[in-house]
Tab-separated table of C-alpha atoms in Angstrom:
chain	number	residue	atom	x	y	z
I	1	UNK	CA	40.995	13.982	-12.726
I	2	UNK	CA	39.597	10.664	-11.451
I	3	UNK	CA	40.652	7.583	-13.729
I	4	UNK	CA	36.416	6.857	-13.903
I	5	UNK	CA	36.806	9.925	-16.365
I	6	UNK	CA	38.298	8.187	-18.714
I	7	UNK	CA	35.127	7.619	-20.484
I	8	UNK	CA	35.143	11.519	-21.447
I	9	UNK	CA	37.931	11.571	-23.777
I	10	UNK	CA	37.653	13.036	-27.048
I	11	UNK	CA	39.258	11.499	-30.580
I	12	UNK	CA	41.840	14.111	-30.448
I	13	UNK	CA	43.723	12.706	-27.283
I	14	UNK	CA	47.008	11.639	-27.632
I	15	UNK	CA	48.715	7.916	-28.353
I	16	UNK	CA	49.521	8.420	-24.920
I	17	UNK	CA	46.690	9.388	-22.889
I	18	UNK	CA	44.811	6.663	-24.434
I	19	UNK	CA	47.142	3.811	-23.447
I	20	UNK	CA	46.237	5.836	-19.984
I	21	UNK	CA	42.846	5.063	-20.556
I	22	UNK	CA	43.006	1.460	-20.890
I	23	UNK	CA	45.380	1.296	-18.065
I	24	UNK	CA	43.175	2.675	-16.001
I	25	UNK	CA	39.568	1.697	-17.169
I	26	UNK	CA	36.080	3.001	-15.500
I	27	UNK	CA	32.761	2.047	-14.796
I	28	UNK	CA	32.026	2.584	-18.219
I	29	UNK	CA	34.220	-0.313	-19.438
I	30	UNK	CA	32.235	-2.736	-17.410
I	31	UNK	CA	30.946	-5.568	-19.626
I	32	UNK	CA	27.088	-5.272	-19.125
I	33	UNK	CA	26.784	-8.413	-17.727
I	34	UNK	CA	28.975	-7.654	-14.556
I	35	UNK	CA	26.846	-4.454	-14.190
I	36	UNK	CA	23.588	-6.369	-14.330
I	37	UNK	CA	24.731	-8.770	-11.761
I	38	UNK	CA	25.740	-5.570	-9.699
I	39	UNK	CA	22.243	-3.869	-9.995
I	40	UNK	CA	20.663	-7.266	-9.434
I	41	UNK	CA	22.235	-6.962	-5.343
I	42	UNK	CA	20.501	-3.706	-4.898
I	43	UNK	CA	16.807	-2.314	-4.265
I	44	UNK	CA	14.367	-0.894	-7.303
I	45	UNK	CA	15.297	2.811	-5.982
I	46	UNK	CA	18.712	2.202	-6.035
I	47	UNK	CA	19.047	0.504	-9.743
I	48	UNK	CA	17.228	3.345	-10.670
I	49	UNK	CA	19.626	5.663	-9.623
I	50	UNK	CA	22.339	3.647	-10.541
I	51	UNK	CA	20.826	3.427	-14.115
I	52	UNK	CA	21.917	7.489	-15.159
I	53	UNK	CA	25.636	6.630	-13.950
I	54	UNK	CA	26.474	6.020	-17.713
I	55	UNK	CA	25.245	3.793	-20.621
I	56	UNK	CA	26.256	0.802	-19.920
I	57	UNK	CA	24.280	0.841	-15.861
I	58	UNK	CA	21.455	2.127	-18.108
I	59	UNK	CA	21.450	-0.713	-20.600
I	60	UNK	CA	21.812	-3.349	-17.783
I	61	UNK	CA	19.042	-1.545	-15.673
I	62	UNK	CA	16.462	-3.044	-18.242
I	63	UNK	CA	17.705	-6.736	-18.296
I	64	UNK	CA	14.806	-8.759	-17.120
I	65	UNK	CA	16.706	-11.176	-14.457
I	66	UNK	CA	17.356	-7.933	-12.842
I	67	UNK	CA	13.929	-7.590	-12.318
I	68	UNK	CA	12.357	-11.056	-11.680
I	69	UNK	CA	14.029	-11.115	-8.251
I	70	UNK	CA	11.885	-7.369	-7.336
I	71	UNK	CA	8.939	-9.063	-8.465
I	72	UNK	CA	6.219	-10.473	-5.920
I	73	UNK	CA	6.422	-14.330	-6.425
I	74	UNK	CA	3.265	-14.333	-8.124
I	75	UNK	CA	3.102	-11.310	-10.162
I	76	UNK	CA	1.008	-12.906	-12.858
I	77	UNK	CA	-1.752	-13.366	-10.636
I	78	UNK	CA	-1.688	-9.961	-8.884
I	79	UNK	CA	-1.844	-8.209	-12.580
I	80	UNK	CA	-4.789	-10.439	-13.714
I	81	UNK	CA	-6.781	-9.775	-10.245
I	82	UNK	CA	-5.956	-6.035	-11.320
I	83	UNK	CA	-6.047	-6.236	-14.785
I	84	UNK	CA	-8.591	-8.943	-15.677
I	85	UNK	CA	-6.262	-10.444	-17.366
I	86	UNK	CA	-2.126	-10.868	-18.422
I	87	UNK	CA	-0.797	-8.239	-20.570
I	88	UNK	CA	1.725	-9.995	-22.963
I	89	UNK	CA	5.057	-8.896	-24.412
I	90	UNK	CA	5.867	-6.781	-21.019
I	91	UNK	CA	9.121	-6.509	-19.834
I	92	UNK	CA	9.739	-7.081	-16.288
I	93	UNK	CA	10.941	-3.532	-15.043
I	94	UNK	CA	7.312	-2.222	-16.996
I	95	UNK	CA	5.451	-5.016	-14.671
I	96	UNK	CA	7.707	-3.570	-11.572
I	97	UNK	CA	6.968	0.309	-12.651
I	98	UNK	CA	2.904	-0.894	-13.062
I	99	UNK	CA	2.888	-2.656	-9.872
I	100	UNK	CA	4.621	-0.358	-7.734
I	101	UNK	CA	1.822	2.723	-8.545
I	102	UNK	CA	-1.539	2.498	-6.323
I	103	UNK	CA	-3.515	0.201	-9.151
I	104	UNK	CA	-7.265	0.700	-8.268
I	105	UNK	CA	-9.841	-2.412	-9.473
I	106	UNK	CA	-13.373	-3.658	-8.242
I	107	UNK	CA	-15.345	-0.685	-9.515
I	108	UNK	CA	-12.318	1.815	-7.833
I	109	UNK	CA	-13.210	0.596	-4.449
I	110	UNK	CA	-9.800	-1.162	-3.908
I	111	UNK	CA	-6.101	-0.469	-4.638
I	112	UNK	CA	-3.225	-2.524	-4.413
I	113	UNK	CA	0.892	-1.381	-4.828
I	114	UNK	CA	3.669	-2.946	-4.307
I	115	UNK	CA	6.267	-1.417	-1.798
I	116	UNK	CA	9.317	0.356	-3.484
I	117	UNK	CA	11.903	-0.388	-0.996
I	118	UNK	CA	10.785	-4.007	0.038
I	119	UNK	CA	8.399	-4.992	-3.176
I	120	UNK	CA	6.108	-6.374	-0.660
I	121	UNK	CA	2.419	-6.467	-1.622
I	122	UNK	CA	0.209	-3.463	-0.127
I	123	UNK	CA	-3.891	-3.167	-0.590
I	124	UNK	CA	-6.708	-1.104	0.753
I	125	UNK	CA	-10.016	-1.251	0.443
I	126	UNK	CA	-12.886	1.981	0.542
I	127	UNK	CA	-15.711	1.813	2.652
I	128	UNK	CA	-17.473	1.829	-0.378
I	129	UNK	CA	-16.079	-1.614	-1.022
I	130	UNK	CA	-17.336	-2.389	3.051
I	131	UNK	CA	-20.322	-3.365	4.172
I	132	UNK	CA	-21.848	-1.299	6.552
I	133	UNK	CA	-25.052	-1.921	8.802
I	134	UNK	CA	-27.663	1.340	7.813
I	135	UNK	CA	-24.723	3.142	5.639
I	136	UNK	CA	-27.431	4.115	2.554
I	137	UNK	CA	-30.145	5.710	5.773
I	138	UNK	CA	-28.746	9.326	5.411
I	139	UNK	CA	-30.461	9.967	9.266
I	140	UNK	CA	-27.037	7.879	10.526
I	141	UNK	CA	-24.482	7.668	7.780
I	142	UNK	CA	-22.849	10.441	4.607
I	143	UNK	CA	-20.603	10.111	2.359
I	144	UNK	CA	-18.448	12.766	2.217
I	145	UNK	CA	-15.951	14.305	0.188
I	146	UNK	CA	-11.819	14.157	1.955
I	147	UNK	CA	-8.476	14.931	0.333
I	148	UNK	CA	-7.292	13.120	2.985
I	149	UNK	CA	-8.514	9.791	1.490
I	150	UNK	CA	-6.849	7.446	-1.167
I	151	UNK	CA	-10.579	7.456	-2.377
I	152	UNK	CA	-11.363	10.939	-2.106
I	153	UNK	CA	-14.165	10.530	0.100
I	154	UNK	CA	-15.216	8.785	3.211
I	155	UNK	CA	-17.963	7.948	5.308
I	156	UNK	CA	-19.860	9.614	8.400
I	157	UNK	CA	-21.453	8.647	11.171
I	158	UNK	CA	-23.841	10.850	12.755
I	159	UNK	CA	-25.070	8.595	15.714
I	160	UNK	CA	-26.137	4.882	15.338
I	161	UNK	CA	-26.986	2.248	18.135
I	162	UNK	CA	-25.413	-0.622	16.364
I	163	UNK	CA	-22.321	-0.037	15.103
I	164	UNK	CA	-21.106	-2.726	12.611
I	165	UNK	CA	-18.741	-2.633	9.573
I	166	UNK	CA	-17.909	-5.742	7.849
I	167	UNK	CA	-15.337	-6.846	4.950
I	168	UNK	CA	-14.154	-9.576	2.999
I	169	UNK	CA	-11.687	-9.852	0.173
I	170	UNK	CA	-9.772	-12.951	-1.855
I	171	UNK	CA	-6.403	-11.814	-3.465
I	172	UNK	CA	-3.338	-13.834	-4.061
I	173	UNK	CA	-1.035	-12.255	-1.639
I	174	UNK	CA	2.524	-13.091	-1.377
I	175	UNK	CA	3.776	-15.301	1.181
I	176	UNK	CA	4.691	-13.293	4.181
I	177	UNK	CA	2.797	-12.278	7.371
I	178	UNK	CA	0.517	-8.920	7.099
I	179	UNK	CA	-1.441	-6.578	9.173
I	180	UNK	CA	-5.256	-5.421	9.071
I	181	UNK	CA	-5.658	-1.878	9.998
I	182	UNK	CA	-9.168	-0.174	9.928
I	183	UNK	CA	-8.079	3.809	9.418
I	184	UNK	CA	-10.769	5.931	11.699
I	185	UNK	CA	-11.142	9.241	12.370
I	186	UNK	CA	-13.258	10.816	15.370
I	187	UNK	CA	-14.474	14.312	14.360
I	188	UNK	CA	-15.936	15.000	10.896
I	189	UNK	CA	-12.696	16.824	9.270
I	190	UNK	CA	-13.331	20.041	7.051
I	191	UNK	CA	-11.848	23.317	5.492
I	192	UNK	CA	-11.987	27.108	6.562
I	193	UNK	CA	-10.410	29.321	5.249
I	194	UNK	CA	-8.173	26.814	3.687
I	195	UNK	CA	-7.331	25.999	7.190
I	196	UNK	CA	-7.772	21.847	8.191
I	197	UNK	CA	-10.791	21.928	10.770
I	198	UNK	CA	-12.465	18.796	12.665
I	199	UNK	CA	-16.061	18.888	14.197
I	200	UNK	CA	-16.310	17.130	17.475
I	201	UNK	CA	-19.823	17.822	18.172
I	202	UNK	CA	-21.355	14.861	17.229
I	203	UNK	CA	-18.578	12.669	19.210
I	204	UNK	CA	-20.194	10.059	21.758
I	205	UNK	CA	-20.096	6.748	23.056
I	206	UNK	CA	-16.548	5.588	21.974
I	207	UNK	CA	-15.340	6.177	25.410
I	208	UNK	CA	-18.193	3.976	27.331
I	209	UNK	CA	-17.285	0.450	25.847
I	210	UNK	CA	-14.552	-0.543	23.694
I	211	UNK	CA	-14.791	-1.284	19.865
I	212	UNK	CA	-13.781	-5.016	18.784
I	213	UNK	CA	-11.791	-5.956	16.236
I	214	UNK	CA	-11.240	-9.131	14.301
I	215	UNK	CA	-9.980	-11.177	11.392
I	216	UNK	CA	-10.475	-14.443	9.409
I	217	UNK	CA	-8.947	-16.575	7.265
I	218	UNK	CA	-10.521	-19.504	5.368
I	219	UNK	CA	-7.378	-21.796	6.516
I	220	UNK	CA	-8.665	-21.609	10.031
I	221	UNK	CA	-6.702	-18.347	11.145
I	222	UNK	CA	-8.470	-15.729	13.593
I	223	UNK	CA	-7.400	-12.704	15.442
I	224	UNK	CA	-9.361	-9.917	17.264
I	225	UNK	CA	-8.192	-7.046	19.402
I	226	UNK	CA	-10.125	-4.035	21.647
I	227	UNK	CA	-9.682	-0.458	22.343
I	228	UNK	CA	-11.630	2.439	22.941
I	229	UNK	CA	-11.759	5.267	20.298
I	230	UNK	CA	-10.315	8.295	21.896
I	231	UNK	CA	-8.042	10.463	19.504
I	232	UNK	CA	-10.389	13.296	18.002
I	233	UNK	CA	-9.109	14.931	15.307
I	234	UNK	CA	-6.630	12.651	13.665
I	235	UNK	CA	-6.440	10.156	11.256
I	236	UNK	CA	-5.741	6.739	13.161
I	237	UNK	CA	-5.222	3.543	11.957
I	238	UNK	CA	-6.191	0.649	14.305
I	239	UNK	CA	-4.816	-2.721	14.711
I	240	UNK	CA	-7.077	-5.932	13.695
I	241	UNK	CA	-5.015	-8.891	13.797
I	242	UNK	CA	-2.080	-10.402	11.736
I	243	UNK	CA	-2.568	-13.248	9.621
I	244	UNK	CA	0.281	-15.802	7.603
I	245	UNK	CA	0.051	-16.744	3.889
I	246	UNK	CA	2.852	-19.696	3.580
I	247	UNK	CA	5.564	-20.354	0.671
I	248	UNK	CA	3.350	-23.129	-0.363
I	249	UNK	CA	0.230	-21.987	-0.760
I	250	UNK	CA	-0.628	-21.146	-4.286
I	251	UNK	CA	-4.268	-20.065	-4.807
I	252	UNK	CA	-5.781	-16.800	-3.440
I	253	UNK	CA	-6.341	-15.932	0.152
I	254	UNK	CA	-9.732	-15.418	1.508
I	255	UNK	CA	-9.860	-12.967	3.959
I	256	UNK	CA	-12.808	-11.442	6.148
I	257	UNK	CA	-12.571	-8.623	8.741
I	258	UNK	CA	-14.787	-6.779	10.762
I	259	UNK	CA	-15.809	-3.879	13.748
I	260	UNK	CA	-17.959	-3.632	15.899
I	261	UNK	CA	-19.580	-1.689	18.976
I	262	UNK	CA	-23.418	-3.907	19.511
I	263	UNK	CA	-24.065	-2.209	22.697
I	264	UNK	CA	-27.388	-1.255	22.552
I	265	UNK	CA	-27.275	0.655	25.944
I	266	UNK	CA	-25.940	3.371	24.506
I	267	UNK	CA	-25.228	5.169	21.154
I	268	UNK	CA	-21.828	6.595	19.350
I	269	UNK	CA	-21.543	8.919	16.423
I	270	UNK	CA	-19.218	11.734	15.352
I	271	UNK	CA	-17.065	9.039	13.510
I	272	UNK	CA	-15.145	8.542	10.107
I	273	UNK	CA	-14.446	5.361	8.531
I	274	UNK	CA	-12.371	5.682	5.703
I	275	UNK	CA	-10.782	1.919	4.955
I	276	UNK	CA	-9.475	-1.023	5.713
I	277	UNK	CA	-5.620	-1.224	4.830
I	278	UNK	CA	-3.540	-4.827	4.511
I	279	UNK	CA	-0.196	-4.101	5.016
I	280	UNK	CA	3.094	-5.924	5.393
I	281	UNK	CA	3.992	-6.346	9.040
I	282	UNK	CA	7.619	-5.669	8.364
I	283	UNK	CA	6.307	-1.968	7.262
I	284	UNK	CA	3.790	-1.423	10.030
I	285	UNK	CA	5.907	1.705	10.259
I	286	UNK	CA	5.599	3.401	7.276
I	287	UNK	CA	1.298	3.325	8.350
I	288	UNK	CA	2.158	7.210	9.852
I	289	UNK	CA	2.504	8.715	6.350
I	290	UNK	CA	-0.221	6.546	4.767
């Protein structure tokens, strides 16, 4: 068989086939710091499956330089923001393993996660965590229950004249440049039967003027964007703006974003707001099976 297999010989092989099997040595015979600097080249998924190949990948998979480099920049601060504090005596791949699961904080009305592929930094935040102009009068706004939500329920509008929904958040993102979605759905969204079902009764207004968009940053940065609401019966997740955090910043990022419809003419309902989602802009893609 393959000379790799040379690992798999028994202490009854010959004189012989042993001087084979340093002749032709496999990846077992690797010294464990070649493999590290091996899995250090490749993505968390990948070391991962690299780590069952044999003992040696598996020993190296742990070392904590292997790590450092998957790591957000400023990891620390990310798990205190989450954690309330630093946990000590952690290895790096159980930071990685914590960070890369959807870590809720602020009362559960936020998550954050760190992207397995690209370890870039991922949050959301509920409605719950939004504030939203007459969301506690039950004649405009519900809450209501959705396994289609990270947060297992969202919020309804039944019909409203002023639409507003406003958000803020400080959290010490990564450099990079990200995205602000709002994720919308038109229809309220139900089961019968066990069948997925969307009420579009109550849907007005979103077609008369279009619903702005926008962004801020406390360094000065701004973005908005319009669009009309017209895709019943689907979860959607609309653009807000981009904004930059830079290599040199070092404190937190204060961000505010909002949407609006202030058209008094006229009023809207039959929508569902379900959060606001700050996303990497090199994984804008990945939004479709959010």
């Amino acid at each position: 068989m393959g000379s790799g297999f040379s690992l798999f010989t028994n202490g009854s092989s010959s004189p012989s086939s042993r001087q084979r099997d340093l002749l032709n040595p496999g990846l077992g015979d690797l010294p464990e710091s070649c493999v590290a600097l091996i899995l250090e080249k490749l993505d968390p998924v990948e070391i991962c499956r690299f780590s069952k190949l044999n003992r040696a990948f598996r020993s190296a998979s742990w070392a904590d330089y292997v790590w450092e480099s998957k790591l957000p920049h400023d990891y620390r601060s990310i798990l205190e923001k989450i954690l309330g504090g630093f946990p000590e005596k952690l290895r790096k791949r159980d930071i990685y393993n914590f960070l890369s699961r959807v870590n809720s904080f602020d009362d559960g009305t936020k998550k954050a996660w760190v992207d397995k592929r690209t370890s870039d930094l991922c949050l959301c935040v509920s409605v719950k965590g939004l504030s939203v102009t007459g969301i506690d009068d039950r004649r405009y706004w519900n809450h209501i229950p959705s396994d289609e939500s990270r947060f297992a329920s969202v919020a309804y509008l039944q019909q409203v004249w002023w639409f507003q929904v406003d958000g803020e958040i400080e959290f010490p993102f990564p450099a990079g440049t990200y995205s602000v979605f709002f994720r919308l759905h038109l229809g309220k969204p139900g089961k019968r039967f066990g069948w997925k079902v969307c009420n579009t009764e109550q849907i007005h207004g979103w077609d008369i003027k279009p619903v702005q968009f926008q962004i801020w940053t406390e360094d000065g940065q701004h973005s908005s964007s319009q669009c009309m609401l017209t895709e019943p019966g689907t979860w959607s997740h609309y653009h807000a703006g981009d904004f930059v955090v830079g290599k040199a910043k070092s404190s937190s990022t204060k961000l505010k974003f909002s949407m609006t419809q202030i058209d008094c003419t006229h009023t809207k309902g039959g929508l569902c707001v379900d959060s606001v989602i700050v996303y990497p802009s090199s994984c804008k893609d990945r939004l479709r099976r959010f």
